[in-house]
PDB file of C-alpha atoms in Angstrom:
ATOM      1  CA  MET A   1       0.000   0.000   0.000  1.00 70.00           C
ATOM      2  CA  LEU A   2       2.755   2.456   0.944  1.00 77.00           C
ATOM      3  CA  ALA A   3       4.823   1.645  -2.156  1.00 83.00           C
ATOM      4  CA  ARG A   4       1.745   2.069  -4.336  1.00 85.00           C
ATOM      5  CA  THR A   5       1.061   5.463  -2.776  1.00 81.00           C
ATOM      6  CA  LEU A   6       4.596   6.683  -3.401  1.00 83.00           C
ATOM      7  CA  ARG A   7       4.617   5.387  -6.982  1.00 84.00           C
ATOM      8  CA  ALA A   8       1.371   7.293  -7.582  1.00 84.00           C
ATOM      9  CA  GLU A   9       3.308  10.418  -6.585  1.00 80.00           C
ATOM     10  CA  GLU A  10       5.959   9.576  -9.218  1.00 80.00           C
ATOM     11  CA  PHE A  11       8.634   8.185  -6.920  1.00 83.00           C
ATOM     12  CA  ALA A  12      10.596   5.160  -8.145  1.00 85.00           C
ATOM     13  CA  VAL A  13      10.240   2.605  -5.345  1.00 88.00           C
ATOM     14  CA  ASP A  14      12.045  -0.643  -4.509  1.00 88.00           C
ATOM     15  CA  VAL A  15      10.736  -2.664  -1.567  1.00 90.00           C
ATOM     16  CA  ALA A  16      12.964  -4.722   0.760  1.00 88.00           C
ATOM     17  CA  ARG A  17      10.988  -7.293   2.739  1.00 84.00           C
ATOM     18  CA  SER A  18      13.642  -8.253   5.311  1.00 85.00           C
ATOM     19  CA  ASP A  19      16.377  -6.585   7.341  1.00 84.00           C
ATOM     20  CA  ALA A  20      19.098  -8.310   5.324  1.00 84.00           C
ATOM     21  CA  ALA A  21      17.515  -7.347   2.005  1.00 85.00           C
ATOM     22  CA  ALA A  22      17.214  -3.740   3.155  1.00 84.00           C
ATOM     23  CA  LEU A  23      20.894  -3.486   4.104  1.00 83.00           C
ATOM     24  CA  THR A  24      21.957  -5.130   0.851  1.00 82.00           C
ATOM     25  CA  ALA A  25      19.857  -2.661  -1.144  1.00 83.00           C
ATOM     26  CA  VAL A  26      21.141   0.338   0.806  1.00 80.00           C
ATOM     27  CA  ARG A  27      24.753  -0.671   0.150  1.00 75.00           C
ATOM     28  CA  GLY A  28      24.381  -1.773  -3.453  1.00 74.00           C
ATOM     29  CA  ASP A  29      21.515   0.035  -5.177  1.00 75.00           C
ATOM     30  CA  ASP A  30      22.563   3.677  -4.660  1.00 73.00           C
ATOM     31  CA  PRO A  31      19.178   5.013  -3.445  1.00 81.00           C
ATOM     32  CA  ASP A  32      18.490   8.747  -3.214  1.00 81.00           C
ATOM     33  CA  VAL A  33      16.545   8.297   0.018  1.00 86.00           C
ATOM     34  CA  VAL A  34      15.682   5.337   2.268  1.00 87.00           C
ATOM     35  CA  VAL A  35      12.313   4.960   4.012  1.00 87.00           C
ATOM     36  CA  VAL A  36      12.307   2.659   7.040  1.00 84.00           C
ATOM     37  CA  CYS A  37       8.928   1.388   8.268  1.00 80.00           C
ATOM     38  CA  LEU A  38       9.433   0.652  11.950  1.00 73.00           C
ATOM     39  CA  GLY A  39       6.099  -0.656  13.188  1.00 66.00           C
ATOM     40  CA  SER A  40       5.706  -0.704  16.954  1.00 59.00           C
ATOM     41  CA  SER A  41       8.524  -2.981  18.176  1.00 61.00           C
ATOM     42  CA  ALA A  42      11.855  -1.925  19.648  1.00 63.00           C
ATOM     43  CA  HIS A  43      13.646  -3.964  16.964  1.00 72.00           C
ATOM     44  CA  GLY A  44      12.670  -1.287  14.462  1.00 70.00           C
ATOM     45  CA  ALA A  45      15.021   1.201  16.127  1.00 71.00           C
ATOM     46  CA  VAL A  46      17.899  -1.280  15.811  1.00 76.00           C
ATOM     47  CA  VAL A  47      17.187  -1.737  12.102  1.00 78.00           C
ATOM     48  CA  LEU A  48      16.975   2.009  11.622  1.00 77.00           C
ATOM     49  CA  ASP A  49      20.356   2.515  13.279  1.00 76.00           C
ATOM     50  CA  ARG A  50      21.957  -0.104  11.002  1.00 78.00           C
ATOM     51  CA  VAL A  51      20.424   1.469   7.907  1.00 80.00           C
ATOM     52  CA  ARG A  52      21.660   4.919   8.911  1.00 76.00           C
ATOM     53  CA  GLN A  53      25.201   3.585   9.351  1.00 72.00           C
ATOM     54  CA  ALA A  54      25.145   1.905   5.932  1.00 74.00           C
ATOM     55  CA  ALA A  55      23.353   4.608   3.941  1.00 74.00           C
ATOM     56  CA  GLN A  56      25.074   7.475   2.170  1.00 71.00           C
ATOM     57  CA  CYS A  57      21.795   9.265   1.584  1.00 77.00           C
ATOM     58  CA  GLY A  58      18.899  10.670   3.600  1.00 79.00           C
ATOM     59  CA  VAL A  59      16.899   8.296   5.805  1.00 82.00           C
ATOM     60  CA  VAL A  60      13.228   8.826   6.656  1.00 82.00           C
ATOM     61  CA  ALA A  61      11.505   6.873   9.430  1.00 78.00           C
ATOM     62  CA  LEU A  62       7.836   5.933   9.330  1.00 75.00           C
ATOM     63  CA  ALA A  63       6.860   5.004  12.889  1.00 66.00           C
ATOM     64  CA  ASP A  64       3.939   4.526  15.213  1.00 60.00           C
ATOM     65  CA  THR A  65       3.502   7.232  17.854  1.00 55.00           C
ATOM     66  CA  GLU A  66       4.700   5.009  20.704  1.00 53.00           C
ATOM     67  CA  MET A  67       8.044   4.568  18.951  1.00 53.00           C
ATOM     68  CA  ALA A  68       8.905   8.286  19.229  1.00 53.00           C
ATOM     69  CA  PRO A  69      11.254   8.008  22.271  1.00 54.00           C
ATOM     70  CA  LEU A  70      13.282   5.226  20.631  1.00 51.00           C
ATOM     71  CA  ILE A  71      13.459   7.017  17.305  1.00 50.00           C
ATOM     72  CA  SER A  72      14.648  10.226  18.910  1.00 48.00           C
ATOM     73  CA  ARG A  73      17.559   8.392  20.527  1.00 46.00           C
ATOM     74  CA  VAL A  74      18.886   7.263  17.153  1.00 46.00           C
ATOM     75  CA  GLY A  75      18.526  10.723  15.662  1.00 45.00           C
ATOM     76  CA  VAL A  76      15.619  10.469  13.214  1.00 50.00           C
ATOM     77  CA  ALA A  77      12.307  12.183  13.822  1.00 50.00           C
ATOM     78  CA  PRO A  78       9.195   9.979  13.583  1.00 51.00           C
ATOM     79  CA  ILE A  79       6.410  10.531  11.093  1.00 54.00           C
ATOM     80  CA  GLY A  80       3.003  10.136  12.625  1.00 51.00           C
ATOM     81  CA  SER A  81       0.935   9.861   9.424  1.00 53.00           C
ATOM     82  CA  ARG A  82       1.633   8.455   5.984  1.00 54.00           C
ATOM     83  CA  ASP A  83       0.154  11.407   4.157  1.00 57.00           C
ATOM     84  CA  ARG A  84       3.134  13.474   5.380  1.00 72.00           C
ATOM     85  CA  LEU A  85       5.658  10.974   4.086  1.00 74.00           C
ATOM     86  CA  SER A  86       5.998  12.352   0.561  1.00 78.00           C
ATOM     87  CA  THR A  87       6.632  15.825   1.976  1.00 80.00           C
ATOM     88  CA  ARG A  88       9.366  14.501   4.255  1.00 80.00           C
ATOM     89  CA  ILE A  89      10.956  12.576   1.388  1.00 82.00           C
ATOM     90  CA  ARG A  90      11.067  15.675  -0.805  1.00 82.00           C
ATOM     91  CA  GLN A  91      12.568  17.711   2.023  1.00 81.00           C
ATOM     92  CA  THR A  92      15.232  15.064   2.600  1.00 78.00           C
ATOM     93  CA  LEU A  93      16.102  14.950  -1.099  1.00 77.00           C
ATOM     94  CA  ARG A  94      16.322  18.729  -1.224  1.00 76.00           C
ATOM     95  CA  HIS A  95      18.668  18.856   1.772  1.00 72.00           C
ATOM     96  CA  SER A  96      20.869  16.128   0.279  1.00 66.00           C
ATOM     97  CA  HIS A  97      21.198  18.029  -2.975  1.00 61.00           C
ATOM     98  CA  GLN A  98      22.050  21.220  -1.102  1.00 61.00           C
ATOM     99  CA  ARG A  99      24.797  19.468   0.850  1.00 56.00           C
ATOM    100  CA  SER A 100      26.269  18.100  -2.387  1.00 53.00           C
ATOM    101  CA  GLU A 101      26.304  21.562  -3.949  1.00 53.00           C
ATOM    102  CA  GLU A 102      27.864  23.151  -0.856  1.00 49.00           C
ATOM    103  CA  GLY A 103      30.519  20.432  -0.704  1.00 47.00           C
ATOM    104  CA  GLY A 104      31.861  21.210  -4.168  1.00 44.00           C
ATOM    105  CA  ALA A 105      32.605  18.908  -7.079  1.00 46.00           C
ATOM    106  CA  GLN A 106      35.437  16.830  -5.524  1.00 70.00           C
ATOM    107  CA  ARG A 107      36.382  15.378  -8.902  1.00 79.00           C
ATOM    108  CA  ARG A 108      39.263  12.942  -9.219  1.00 86.00           C
ATOM    109  CA  HIS A 109      40.954  12.383 -12.582  1.00 88.00           C
ATOM    110  CA  VAL A 110      42.585   8.990 -13.116  1.00 89.00           C
ATOM    111  CA  ASP A 111      43.636   8.135 -16.679  1.00 89.00           C
ATOM    112  CA  ASP A 112      40.486   8.796 -18.723  1.00 89.00           C
ATOM    113  CA  LEU A 113      38.196   8.369 -15.711  1.00 91.00           C
ATOM    114  CA  VAL A 114      36.594  11.220 -13.802  1.00 90.00           C
ATOM    115  CA  ILE A 115      35.351  10.175 -10.361  1.00 90.00           C
ATOM    116  CA  ASP A 116      32.926  12.693  -8.856  1.00 87.00           C
ATOM    117  CA  VAL A 117      32.873  11.844  -5.159  1.00 85.00           C
ATOM    118  CA  ALA A 118      30.258  14.442  -4.200  1.00 78.00           C
ATOM    119  CA  VAL A 119      27.532  13.024  -6.447  1.00 79.00           C
ATOM    120  CA  ARG A 120      28.877   9.438  -6.641  1.00 84.00           C
ATOM    121  CA  ARG A 121      29.215   9.446 -10.404  1.00 87.00           C
ATOM    122  CA  VAL A 122      31.930   8.151 -12.751  1.00 91.00           C
ATOM    123  CA  TYR A 123      32.677   9.353 -16.276  1.00 90.00           C
ATOM    124  CA  GLN A 124      34.820   7.585 -18.842  1.00 90.00           C
ATOM    125  CA  ARG A 125      35.787   9.729 -21.819  1.00 86.00           C
ATOM    126  CA  GLY A 126      32.740  11.889 -21.064  1.00 82.00           C
ATOM    127  CA  ASN A 127      30.268   9.006 -20.773  1.00 88.00           C
ATOM    128  CA  VAL A 128      28.557   8.195 -17.483  1.00 88.00           C
ATOM    129  CA  ILE A 129      29.385   4.714 -16.151  1.00 92.00           C
ATOM    130  CA  SER A 130      26.522   3.273 -14.130  1.00 92.00           C
ATOM    131  CA  LEU A 131      27.916   1.688 -10.946  1.00 92.00           C
ATOM    132  CA  THR A 132      26.235   0.217  -7.904  1.00 91.00           C
ATOM    133  CA  ARG A 133      26.983   1.785  -4.524  1.00 88.00           C
ATOM    134  CA  THR A 134      29.363  -1.072  -3.724  1.00 91.00           C
ATOM    135  CA  GLU A 135      31.268  -0.731  -7.004  1.00 94.00           C
ATOM    136  CA  PHE A 136      31.566   3.022  -6.531  1.00 93.00           C
ATOM    137  CA  ALA A 137      32.806   2.554  -2.958  1.00 92.00           C
ATOM    138  CA  ILE A 138      35.566   0.272  -4.232  1.00 94.00           C
ATOM    139  CA  LEU A 139      36.581   2.741  -6.934  1.00 95.00           C
ATOM    140  CA  ARG A 140      36.509   5.658  -4.491  1.00 91.00           C
ATOM    141  CA  VAL A 141      38.838   3.904  -2.041  1.00 91.00           C
ATOM    142  CA  LEU A 142      41.226   2.850  -4.810  1.00 94.00           C
ATOM    143  CA  SER A 143      41.253   6.413  -6.178  1.00 91.00           C
ATOM    144  CA  ASP A 144      42.349   7.845  -2.808  1.00 87.00           C
ATOM    145  CA  ASP A 145      45.914   7.055  -3.859  1.00 87.00           C
ATOM    146  CA  PRO A 146      46.144   5.810  -7.470  1.00 90.00           C
ATOM    147  CA  GLY A 147      48.938   3.349  -8.078  1.00 90.00           C
ATOM    148  CA  GLU A 148      49.139   2.344  -4.417  1.00 91.00           C
ATOM    149  CA  PRO A 149      47.754  -1.064  -3.413  1.00 93.00           C
ATOM    150  CA  VAL A 150      44.774  -1.364  -1.073  1.00 93.00           C
ATOM    151  CA  THR A 151      44.490  -4.578   0.895  1.00 93.00           C
ATOM    152  CA  CYS A 152      41.510  -6.873   0.523  1.00 92.00           C
ATOM    153  CA  ARG A 153      40.894  -6.511   4.239  1.00 89.00           C
ATOM    154  CA  ARG A 154      40.677  -2.725   3.941  1.00 89.00           C
ATOM    155  CA  LEU A 155      38.193  -2.969   1.083  1.00 91.00           C
ATOM    156  CA  GLN A 156      36.112  -5.509   3.000  1.00 89.00           C
ATOM    157  CA  GLU A 157      35.988  -3.199   6.028  1.00 85.00           C
ATOM    158  CA  VAL A 158      34.860  -0.255   3.886  1.00 85.00           C
ATOM    159  CA  LEU A 159      32.134  -2.312   2.227  1.00 86.00           C
ATOM    160  CA  TRP A 160      30.852  -4.427   5.097  1.00 82.00           C
ATOM    161  CA  GLY A 161      32.339  -3.075   8.301  1.00 76.00           C
ATOM    162  CA  ALA A 162      35.131  -4.268  10.568  1.00 62.00           C
ATOM    163  CA  THR A 163      32.974  -6.525  12.715  1.00 58.00           C
ATOM    164  CA  GLN A 164      31.173  -8.390   9.936  1.00 59.00           C
ATOM    165  CA  PRO A 165      33.391  -8.304   6.857  1.00 57.00           C
ATOM    166  CA  GLY A 166      32.250 -10.035   3.699  1.00 64.00           C
ATOM    167  CA  GLY A 167      34.359 -12.778   2.162  1.00 77.00           C
ATOM    168  CA  ARG A 168      37.060 -12.391  -0.446  1.00 81.00           C
ATOM    169  CA  SER A 169      34.902 -14.247  -2.937  1.00 87.00           C
ATOM    170  CA  ALA A 170      32.174 -11.602  -2.600  1.00 90.00           C
ATOM    171  CA  LEU A 171      34.775  -8.847  -3.011  1.00 92.00           C
ATOM    172  CA  GLY A 172      36.098 -10.610  -6.104  1.00 93.00           C
ATOM    173  CA  VAL A 173      32.630 -10.640  -7.643  1.00 94.00           C
ATOM    174  CA  HIS A 174      32.257  -6.872  -7.156  1.00 94.00           C
ATOM    175  CA  ILE A 175      35.754  -6.249  -8.526  1.00 96.00           C
ATOM    176  CA  GLY A 176      34.866  -8.341 -11.580  1.00 95.00           C
ATOM    177  CA  ASN A 177      31.648  -6.377 -12.136  1.00 96.00           C
ATOM    178  CA  LEU A 178      33.509  -3.083 -11.768  1.00 96.00           C
ATOM    179  CA  ARG A 179      36.156  -4.149 -14.276  1.00 96.00           C
ATOM    180  CA  ARG A 180      33.515  -5.267 -16.755  1.00 96.00           C
ATOM    181  CA  LYS A 181      31.733  -1.903 -16.581  1.00 95.00           C
ATOM    182  CA  LEU A 182      35.010  -0.046 -17.051  1.00 95.00           C
ATOM    183  CA  GLY A 183      35.884  -2.235 -20.036  1.00 94.00           C
ATOM    184  CA  ASP A 184      38.862  -3.867 -18.342  1.00 93.00           C
ATOM    185  CA  ALA A 185      40.194  -7.010 -20.022  1.00 89.00           C
ATOM    186  CA  PRO A 186      40.156  -9.843 -17.431  1.00 81.00           C
ATOM    187  CA  SER A 187      43.649 -11.042 -18.389  1.00 86.00           C
ATOM    188  CA  CYS A 188      45.237  -7.581 -18.479  1.00 90.00           C
ATOM    189  CA  PRO A 189      43.084  -4.950 -16.738  1.00 93.00           C
ATOM    190  CA  ARG A 190      43.876  -1.333 -17.516  1.00 93.00           C
ATOM    191  CA  TYR A 191      42.258   0.311 -14.503  1.00 95.00           C
ATOM    192  CA  VAL A 192      41.697  -2.042 -11.546  1.00 96.00           C
ATOM    193  CA  ARG A 193      44.784  -4.185 -11.182  1.00 95.00           C
ATOM    194  CA  THR A 194      45.436  -7.127  -8.888  1.00 94.00           C
ATOM    195  CA  VAL A 195      48.424  -6.855  -6.558  1.00 94.00           C
ATOM    196  CA  ARG A 196      49.221 -10.446  -5.727  1.00 92.00           C
ATOM    197  CA  GLY A 197      49.272 -11.247  -2.036  1.00 91.00           C
ATOM    198  CA  VAL A 198      47.982  -7.787  -1.155  1.00 92.00           C
ATOM    199  CA  GLY A 199      44.802  -6.658  -2.871  1.00 94.00           C
ATOM    200  CA  TYR A 200      44.076  -4.199  -5.675  1.00 95.00           C
ATOM    201  CA  CYS A 201      45.172  -0.828  -6.988  1.00 95.00           C
ATOM    202  CA  LEU A 202      43.857   1.725  -9.434  1.00 94.00           C
ATOM    203  CA  ALA A 203      46.341   2.396 -12.221  1.00 88.00           C
ATOM    204  CA  GLY A 204      47.811   5.839 -11.737  1.00 66.00           C
TER     205      GLY A 204
END
């Protein structure tokens, strides 16, 4: 019902039906805003806190009135009625855009790539390369110091956190997807190179 309402107001909506699916989507799908429906249980505040830590965009909480004290402690104001949700979403989007503009372009030039950190966008010879949030996070970390290797452990911590790092096989899948989108040849990649026994580096 909520998704249908938002789509009727011309928002593009993806629905995550579990905590794990929500965190995966937040990290990988590059949303402009995340809406967390909390219900009336204390577990909702825990989920909200995890989403806020993972998200690099605005987060809006939709909560029952009795959840207000818990929501306030994790720093997101509750929304008492669904008819105010679209207004809150638009406000959150507007604030996010303002912060990006105030922060400046923050563009990094590596070979023929332009990595715009502020808006999380990558250009290759003037063409936009569509990356997931995870792929962009990898490229951003590698572009901090082009030519210098970044360990697999460091990349895993950036992507999944220090306490629950993902496996090297999962990292390898994302690296492979990133290379494919950049046009890297698997046998001799131009941009994202493997440093044996260490991790990866971005060709400088």
